[in-house]
PDB file of C-alpha atoms in Angstrom:
ATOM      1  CA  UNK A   1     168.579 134.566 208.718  1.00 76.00           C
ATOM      2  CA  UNK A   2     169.928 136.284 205.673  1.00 85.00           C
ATOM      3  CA  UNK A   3     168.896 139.196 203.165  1.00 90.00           C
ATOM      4  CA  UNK A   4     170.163 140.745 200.279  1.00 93.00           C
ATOM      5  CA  UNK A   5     169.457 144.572 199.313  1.00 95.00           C
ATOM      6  CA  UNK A   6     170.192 145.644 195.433  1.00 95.00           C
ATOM      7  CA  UNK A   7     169.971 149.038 195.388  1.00 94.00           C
ATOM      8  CA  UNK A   8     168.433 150.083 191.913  1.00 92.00           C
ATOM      9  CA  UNK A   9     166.631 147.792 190.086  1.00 92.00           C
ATOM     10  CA  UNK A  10     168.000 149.728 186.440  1.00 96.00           C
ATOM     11  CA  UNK A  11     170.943 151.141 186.120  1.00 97.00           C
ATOM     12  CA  UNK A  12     172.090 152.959 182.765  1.00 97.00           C
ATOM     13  CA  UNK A  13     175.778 154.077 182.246  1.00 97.00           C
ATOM     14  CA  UNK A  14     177.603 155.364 178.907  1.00 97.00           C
ATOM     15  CA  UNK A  15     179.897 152.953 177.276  1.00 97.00           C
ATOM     16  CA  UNK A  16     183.547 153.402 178.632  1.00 97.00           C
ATOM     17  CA  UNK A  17     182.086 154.839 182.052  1.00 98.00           C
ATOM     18  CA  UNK A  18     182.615 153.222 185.608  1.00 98.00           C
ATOM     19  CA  UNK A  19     179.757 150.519 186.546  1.00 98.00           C
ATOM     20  CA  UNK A  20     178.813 150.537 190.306  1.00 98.00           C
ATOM     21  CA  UNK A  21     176.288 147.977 191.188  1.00 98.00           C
ATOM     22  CA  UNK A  22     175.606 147.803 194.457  1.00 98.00           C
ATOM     23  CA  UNK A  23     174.565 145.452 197.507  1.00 97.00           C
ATOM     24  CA  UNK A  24     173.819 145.147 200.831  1.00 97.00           C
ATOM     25  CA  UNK A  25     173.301 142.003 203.116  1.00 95.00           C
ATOM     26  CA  UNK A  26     172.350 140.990 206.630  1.00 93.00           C
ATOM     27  CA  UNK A  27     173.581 137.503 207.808  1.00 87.00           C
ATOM     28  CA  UNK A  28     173.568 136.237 211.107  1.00 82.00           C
ATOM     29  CA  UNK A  29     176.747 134.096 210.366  1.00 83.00           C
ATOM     30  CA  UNK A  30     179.649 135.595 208.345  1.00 83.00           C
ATOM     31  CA  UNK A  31     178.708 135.912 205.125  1.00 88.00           C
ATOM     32  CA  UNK A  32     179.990 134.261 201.721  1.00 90.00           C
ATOM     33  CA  UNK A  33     178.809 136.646 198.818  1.00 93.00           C
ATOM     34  CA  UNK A  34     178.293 136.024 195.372  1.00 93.00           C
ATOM     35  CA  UNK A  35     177.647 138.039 192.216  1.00 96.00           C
ATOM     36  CA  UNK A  36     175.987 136.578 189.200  1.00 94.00           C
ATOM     37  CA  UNK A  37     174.727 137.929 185.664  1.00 96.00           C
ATOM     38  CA  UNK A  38     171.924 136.784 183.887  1.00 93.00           C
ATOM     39  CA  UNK A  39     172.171 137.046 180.406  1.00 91.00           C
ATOM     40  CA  UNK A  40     168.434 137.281 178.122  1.00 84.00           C
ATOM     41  CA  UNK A  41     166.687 133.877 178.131  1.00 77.00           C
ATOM     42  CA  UNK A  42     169.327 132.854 179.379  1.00 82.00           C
ATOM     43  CA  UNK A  43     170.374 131.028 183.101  1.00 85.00           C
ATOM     44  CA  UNK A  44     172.655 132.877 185.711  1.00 90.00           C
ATOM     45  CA  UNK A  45     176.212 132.370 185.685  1.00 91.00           C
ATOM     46  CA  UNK A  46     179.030 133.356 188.394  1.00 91.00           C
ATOM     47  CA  UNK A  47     180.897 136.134 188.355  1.00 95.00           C
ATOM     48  CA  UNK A  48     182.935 136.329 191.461  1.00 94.00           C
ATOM     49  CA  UNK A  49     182.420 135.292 195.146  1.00 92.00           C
ATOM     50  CA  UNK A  50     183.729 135.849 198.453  1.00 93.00           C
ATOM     51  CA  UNK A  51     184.103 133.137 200.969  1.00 88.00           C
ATOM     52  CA  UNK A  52     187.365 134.475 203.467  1.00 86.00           C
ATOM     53  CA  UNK A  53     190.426 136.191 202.821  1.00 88.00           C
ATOM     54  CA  UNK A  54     191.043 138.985 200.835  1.00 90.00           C
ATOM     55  CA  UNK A  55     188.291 141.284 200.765  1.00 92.00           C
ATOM     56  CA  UNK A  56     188.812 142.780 196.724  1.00 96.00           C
ATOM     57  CA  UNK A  57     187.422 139.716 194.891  1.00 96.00           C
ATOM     58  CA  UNK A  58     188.261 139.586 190.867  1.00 96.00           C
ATOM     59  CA  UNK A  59     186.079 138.059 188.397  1.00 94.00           C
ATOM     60  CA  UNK A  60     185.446 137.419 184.948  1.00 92.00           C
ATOM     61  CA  UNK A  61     184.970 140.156 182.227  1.00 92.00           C
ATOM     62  CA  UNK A  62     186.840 142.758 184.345  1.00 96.00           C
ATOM     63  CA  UNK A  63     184.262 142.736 187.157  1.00 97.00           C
ATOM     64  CA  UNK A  64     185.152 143.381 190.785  1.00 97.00           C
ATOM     65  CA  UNK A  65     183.892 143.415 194.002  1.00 98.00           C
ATOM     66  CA  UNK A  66     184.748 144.507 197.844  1.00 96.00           C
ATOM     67  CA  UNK A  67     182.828 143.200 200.868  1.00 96.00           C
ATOM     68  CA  UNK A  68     182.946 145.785 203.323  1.00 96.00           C
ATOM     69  CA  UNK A  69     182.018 144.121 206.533  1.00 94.00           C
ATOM     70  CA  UNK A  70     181.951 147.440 208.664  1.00 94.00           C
ATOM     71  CA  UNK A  71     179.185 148.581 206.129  1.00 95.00           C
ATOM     72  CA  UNK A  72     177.552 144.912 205.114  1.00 96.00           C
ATOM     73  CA  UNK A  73     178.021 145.500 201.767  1.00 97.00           C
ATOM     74  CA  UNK A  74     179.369 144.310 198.589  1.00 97.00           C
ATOM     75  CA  UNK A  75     179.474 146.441 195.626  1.00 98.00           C
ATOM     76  CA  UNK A  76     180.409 145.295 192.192  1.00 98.00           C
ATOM     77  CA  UNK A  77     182.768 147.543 190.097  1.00 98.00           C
ATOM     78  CA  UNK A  78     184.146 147.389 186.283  1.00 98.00           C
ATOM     79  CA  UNK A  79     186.368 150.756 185.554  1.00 97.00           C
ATOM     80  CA  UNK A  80     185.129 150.978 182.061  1.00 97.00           C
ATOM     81  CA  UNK A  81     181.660 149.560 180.689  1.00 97.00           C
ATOM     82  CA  UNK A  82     181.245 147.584 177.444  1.00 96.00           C
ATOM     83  CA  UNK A  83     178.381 147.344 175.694  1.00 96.00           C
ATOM     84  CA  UNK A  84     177.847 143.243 176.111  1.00 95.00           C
ATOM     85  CA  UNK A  85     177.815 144.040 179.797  1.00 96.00           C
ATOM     86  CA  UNK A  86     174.422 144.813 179.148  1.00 96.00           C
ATOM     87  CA  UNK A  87     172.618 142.359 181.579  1.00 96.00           C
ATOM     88  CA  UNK A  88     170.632 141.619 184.800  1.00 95.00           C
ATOM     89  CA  UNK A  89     173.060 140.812 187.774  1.00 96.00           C
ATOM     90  CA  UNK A  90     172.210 139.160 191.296  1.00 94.00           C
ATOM     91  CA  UNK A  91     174.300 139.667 194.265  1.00 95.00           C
ATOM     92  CA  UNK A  92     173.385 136.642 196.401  1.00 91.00           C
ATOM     93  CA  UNK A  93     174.539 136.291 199.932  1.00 90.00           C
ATOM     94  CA  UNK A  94     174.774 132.511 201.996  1.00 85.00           C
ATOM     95  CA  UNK A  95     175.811 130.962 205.035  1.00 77.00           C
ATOM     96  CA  UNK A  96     178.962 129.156 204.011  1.00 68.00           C
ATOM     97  CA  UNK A  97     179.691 127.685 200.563  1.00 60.00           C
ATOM     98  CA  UNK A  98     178.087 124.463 201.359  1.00 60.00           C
ATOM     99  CA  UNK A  99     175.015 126.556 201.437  1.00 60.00           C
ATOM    100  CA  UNK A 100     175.339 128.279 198.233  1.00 55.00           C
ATOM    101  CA  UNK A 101     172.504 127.075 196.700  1.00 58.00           C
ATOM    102  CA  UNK A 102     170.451 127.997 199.295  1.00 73.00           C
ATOM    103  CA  UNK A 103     171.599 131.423 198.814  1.00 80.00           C
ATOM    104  CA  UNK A 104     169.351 134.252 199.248  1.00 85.00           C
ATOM    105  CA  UNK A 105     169.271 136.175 196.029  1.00 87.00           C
ATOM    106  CA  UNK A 106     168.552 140.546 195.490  1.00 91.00           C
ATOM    107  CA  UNK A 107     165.842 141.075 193.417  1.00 90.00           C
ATOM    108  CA  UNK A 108     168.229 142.158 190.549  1.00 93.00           C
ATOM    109  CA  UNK A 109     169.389 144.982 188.539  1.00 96.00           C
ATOM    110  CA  UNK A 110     169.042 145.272 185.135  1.00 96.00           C
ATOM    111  CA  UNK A 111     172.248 147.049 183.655  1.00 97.00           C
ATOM    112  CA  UNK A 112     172.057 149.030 180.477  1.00 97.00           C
ATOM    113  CA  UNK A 113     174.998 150.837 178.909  1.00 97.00           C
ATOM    114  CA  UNK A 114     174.306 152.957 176.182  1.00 96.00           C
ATOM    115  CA  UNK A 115     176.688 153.880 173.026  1.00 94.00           C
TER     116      UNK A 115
ATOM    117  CA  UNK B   1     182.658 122.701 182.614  1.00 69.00           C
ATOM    118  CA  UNK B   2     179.570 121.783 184.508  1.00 67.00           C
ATOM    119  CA  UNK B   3     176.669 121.360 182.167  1.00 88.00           C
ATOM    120  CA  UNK B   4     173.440 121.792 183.592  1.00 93.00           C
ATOM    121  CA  UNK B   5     170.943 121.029 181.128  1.00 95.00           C
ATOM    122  CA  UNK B   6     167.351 122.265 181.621  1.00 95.00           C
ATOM    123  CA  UNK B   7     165.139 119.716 178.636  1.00 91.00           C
ATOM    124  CA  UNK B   8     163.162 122.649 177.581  1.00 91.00           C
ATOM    125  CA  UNK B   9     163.829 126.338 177.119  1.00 91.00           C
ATOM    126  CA  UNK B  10     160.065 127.145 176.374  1.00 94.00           C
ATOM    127  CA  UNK B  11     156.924 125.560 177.270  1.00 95.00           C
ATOM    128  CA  UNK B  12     153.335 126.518 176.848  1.00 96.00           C
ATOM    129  CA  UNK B  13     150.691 124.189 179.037  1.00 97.00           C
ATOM    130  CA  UNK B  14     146.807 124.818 179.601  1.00 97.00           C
ATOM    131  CA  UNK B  15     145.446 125.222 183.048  1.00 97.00           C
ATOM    132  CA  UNK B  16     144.954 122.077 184.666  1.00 97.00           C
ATOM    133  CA  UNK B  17     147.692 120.006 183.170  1.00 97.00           C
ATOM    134  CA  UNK B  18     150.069 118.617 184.817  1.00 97.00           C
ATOM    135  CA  UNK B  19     153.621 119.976 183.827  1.00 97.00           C
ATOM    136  CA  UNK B  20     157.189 118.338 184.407  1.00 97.00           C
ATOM    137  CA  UNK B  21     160.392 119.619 183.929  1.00 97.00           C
ATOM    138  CA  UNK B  22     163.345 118.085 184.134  1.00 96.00           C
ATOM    139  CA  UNK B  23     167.014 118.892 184.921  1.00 96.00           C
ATOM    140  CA  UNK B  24     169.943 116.837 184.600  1.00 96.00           C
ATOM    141  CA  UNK B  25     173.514 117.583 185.702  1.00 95.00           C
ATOM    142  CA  UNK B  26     176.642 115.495 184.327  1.00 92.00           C
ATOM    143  CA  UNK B  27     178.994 116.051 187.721  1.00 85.00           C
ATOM    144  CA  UNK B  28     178.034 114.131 190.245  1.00 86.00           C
ATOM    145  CA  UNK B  29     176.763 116.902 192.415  1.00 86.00           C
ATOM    146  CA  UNK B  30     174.383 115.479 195.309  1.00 87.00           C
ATOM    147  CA  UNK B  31     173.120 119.218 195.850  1.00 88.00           C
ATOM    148  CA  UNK B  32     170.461 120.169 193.372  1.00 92.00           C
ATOM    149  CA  UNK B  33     167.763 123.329 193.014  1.00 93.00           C
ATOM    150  CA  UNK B  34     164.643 124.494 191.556  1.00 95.00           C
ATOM    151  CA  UNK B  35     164.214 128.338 191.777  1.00 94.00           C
ATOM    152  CA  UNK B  36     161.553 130.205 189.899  1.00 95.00           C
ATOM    153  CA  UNK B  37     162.277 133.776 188.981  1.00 93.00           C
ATOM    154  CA  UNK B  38     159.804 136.268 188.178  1.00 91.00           C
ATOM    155  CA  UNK B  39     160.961 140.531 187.818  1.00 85.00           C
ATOM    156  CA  UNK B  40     161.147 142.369 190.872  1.00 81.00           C
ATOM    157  CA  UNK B  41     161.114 139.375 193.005  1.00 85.00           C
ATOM    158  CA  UNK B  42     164.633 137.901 191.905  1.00 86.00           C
ATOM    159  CA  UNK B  43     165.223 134.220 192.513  1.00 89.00           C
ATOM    160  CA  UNK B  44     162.733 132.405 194.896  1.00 90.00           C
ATOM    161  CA  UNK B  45     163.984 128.929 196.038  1.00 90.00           C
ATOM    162  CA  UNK B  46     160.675 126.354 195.509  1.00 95.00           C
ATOM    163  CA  UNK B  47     162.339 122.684 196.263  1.00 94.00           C
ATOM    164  CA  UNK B  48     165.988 121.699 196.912  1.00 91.00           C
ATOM    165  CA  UNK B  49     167.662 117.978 197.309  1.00 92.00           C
ATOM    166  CA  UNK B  50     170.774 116.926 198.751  1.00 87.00           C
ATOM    167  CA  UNK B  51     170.737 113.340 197.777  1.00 87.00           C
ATOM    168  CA  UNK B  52     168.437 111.115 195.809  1.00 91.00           C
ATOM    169  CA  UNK B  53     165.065 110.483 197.043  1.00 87.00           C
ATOM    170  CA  UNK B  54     165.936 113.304 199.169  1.00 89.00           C
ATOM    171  CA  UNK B  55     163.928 116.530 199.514  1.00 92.00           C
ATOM    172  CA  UNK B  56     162.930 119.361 200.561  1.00 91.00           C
ATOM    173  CA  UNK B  57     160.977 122.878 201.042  1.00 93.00           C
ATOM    174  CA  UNK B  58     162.484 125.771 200.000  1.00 90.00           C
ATOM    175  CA  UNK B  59     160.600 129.366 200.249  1.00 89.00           C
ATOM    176  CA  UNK B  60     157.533 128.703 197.741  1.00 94.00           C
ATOM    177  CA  UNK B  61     156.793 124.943 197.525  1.00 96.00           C
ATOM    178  CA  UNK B  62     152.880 125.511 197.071  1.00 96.00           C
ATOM    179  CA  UNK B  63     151.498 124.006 194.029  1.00 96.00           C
ATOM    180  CA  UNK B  64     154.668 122.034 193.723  1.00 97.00           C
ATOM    181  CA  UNK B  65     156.509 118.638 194.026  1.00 97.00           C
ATOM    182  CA  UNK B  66     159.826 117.039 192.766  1.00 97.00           C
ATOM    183  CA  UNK B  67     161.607 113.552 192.098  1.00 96.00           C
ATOM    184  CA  UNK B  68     164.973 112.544 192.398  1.00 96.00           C
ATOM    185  CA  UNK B  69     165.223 109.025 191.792  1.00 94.00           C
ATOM    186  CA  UNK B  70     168.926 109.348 189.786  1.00 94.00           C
ATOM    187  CA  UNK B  71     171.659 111.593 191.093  1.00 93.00           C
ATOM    188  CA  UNK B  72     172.074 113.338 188.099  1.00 94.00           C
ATOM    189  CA  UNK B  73     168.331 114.226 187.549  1.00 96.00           C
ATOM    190  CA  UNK B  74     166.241 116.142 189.499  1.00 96.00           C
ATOM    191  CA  UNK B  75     162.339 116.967 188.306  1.00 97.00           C
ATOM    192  CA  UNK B  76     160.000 119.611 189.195  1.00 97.00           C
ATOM    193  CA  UNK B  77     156.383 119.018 188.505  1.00 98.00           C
ATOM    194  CA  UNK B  78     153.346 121.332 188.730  1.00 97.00           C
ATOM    195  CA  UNK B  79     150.649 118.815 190.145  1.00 94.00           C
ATOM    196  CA  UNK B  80     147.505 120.904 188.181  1.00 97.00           C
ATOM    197  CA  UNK B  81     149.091 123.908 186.205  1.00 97.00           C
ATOM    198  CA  UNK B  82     147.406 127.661 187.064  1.00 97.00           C
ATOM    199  CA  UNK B  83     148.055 130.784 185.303  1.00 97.00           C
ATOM    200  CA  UNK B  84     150.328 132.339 188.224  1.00 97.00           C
ATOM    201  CA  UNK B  85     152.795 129.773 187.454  1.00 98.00           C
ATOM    202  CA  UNK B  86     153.965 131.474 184.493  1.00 97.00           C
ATOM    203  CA  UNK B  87     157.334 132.405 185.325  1.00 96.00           C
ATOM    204  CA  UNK B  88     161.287 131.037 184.284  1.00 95.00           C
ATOM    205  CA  UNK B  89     162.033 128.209 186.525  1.00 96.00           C
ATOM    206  CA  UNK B  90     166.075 127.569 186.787  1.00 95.00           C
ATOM    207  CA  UNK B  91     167.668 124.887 187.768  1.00 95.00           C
ATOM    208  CA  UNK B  92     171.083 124.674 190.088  1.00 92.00           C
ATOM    209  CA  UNK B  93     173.511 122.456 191.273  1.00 89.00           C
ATOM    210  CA  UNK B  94     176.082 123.045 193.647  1.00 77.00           C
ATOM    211  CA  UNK B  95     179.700 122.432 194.466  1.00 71.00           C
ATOM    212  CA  UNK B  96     181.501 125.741 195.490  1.00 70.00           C
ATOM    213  CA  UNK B  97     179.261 127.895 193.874  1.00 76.00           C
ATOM    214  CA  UNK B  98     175.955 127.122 192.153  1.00 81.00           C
ATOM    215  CA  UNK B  99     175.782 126.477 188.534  1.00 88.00           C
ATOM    216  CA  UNK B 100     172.476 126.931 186.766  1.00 92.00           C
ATOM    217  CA  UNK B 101     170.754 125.469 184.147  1.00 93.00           C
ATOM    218  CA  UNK B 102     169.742 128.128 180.716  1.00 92.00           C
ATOM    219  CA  UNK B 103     166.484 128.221 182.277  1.00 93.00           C
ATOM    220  CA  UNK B 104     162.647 127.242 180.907  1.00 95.00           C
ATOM    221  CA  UNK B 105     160.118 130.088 180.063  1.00 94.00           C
ATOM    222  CA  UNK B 106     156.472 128.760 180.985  1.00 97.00           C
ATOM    223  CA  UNK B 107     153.556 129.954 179.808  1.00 97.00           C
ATOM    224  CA  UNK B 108     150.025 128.281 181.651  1.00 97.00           C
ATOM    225  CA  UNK B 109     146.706 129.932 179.373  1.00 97.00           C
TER     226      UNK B 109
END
């Protein structure tokens, strides 16, 4: 069994502040972790995953994101906010890759970053 | 790229109809979704397939059915639309990660 926490379901920042978005799973198997953004009317696409290895994962747009297994989570990061960051993002969590689309997905938070 | 390609972005049906939507991928992935998403619940898987004429249940299949007679199309249909189907339904496939679909609004009145 598997769960995803999103802590926050809005977050607002200032443009050029740090963006903290953060997550929390539970996963009976070790976990492969995925963060998405959503985009208005629009689908969800990728923006980094985990699977093994290194724990600091890089995406796109300047997005990044450390799973922490002693504390189950797996925040996403960007140093400095932009204003087309404004967006919903999903952190999803599965049980292996082969299983991604059977992830289970956080109820979202809506990022807003103001001028 | 992977193109995912949902065949309507908005739809607005009457109660009682019955409703497809269709998906079609151009990869060759055997792994196809439907989710629906609605706010504060996220994503809520409704029917997955791992091969054609394969299915099955995912969290919220009530009300629901699909068809996959081609790989690279996968269908969800709403048997007798009803108002609490309004929602965005996205469609996924899947290789490493999943790639979704730009999603269909529908509106049952």
């Amino acid at each position: 069994a598997q769960s995803v926490t999103q802590l926050g379901s809005h977050v607002s920042v200032s443009e050029g502040a740090l963006v903290l978005l953060r997550c929390n799973y539970s996963s009976s198997v070790p976990p492969y972790l995925f963060w998405y953004v959503q985009y208005p009317n629009q689908g969800l696409q990728l923006l980094l995953k985990y699977t093994t290895g290194a724990t600091l994962v890089k995406g796109i747009n300047g997005f990044e994101a450390e799973f922490k297994k002693s504390e189950t989570s797996f925040h996403l990061t960007k140093p400095s906010a932009h204003m087309s960051d404004a967006a919903e993002y999903f952190c999803a969590v599965s049980a292996g890759v082969t299983n991604a689309g059977k992830s289970t997905f956080g109820d979202g938070t809506t990022l807003t970053v103001k001028p | 790229d992977v193109k995912v390609t949902q065949s309507s972005r908005y739809l607005v049906k009457r109660t009682g109809e019955k409703v497809f939507l269709e998906c079609v991928q151009d990869m060759d992935h055997e792994n196809m979704f439907w989710y629906r998403q609605d706010p504060g619940l996220g994503l809520r898987l409704i029917y997955f397939s791992y091969d054609v004429k394969m299915k099955e249940k995912g969290d919220i299949p009530e009300g629901y059915s699909v068809s996959r007679e081609k790989k690279e199309r996968f269908s969800l249909i709403l048997e007798s639309a009803s108002t609490n189907q309004t929602s965005m339904y996205l469609c996924a496939t899947l290789y490493t990660e999943a790639f979704f679909g730009q999603g269909t609004r529908l509106t049952v009145v």
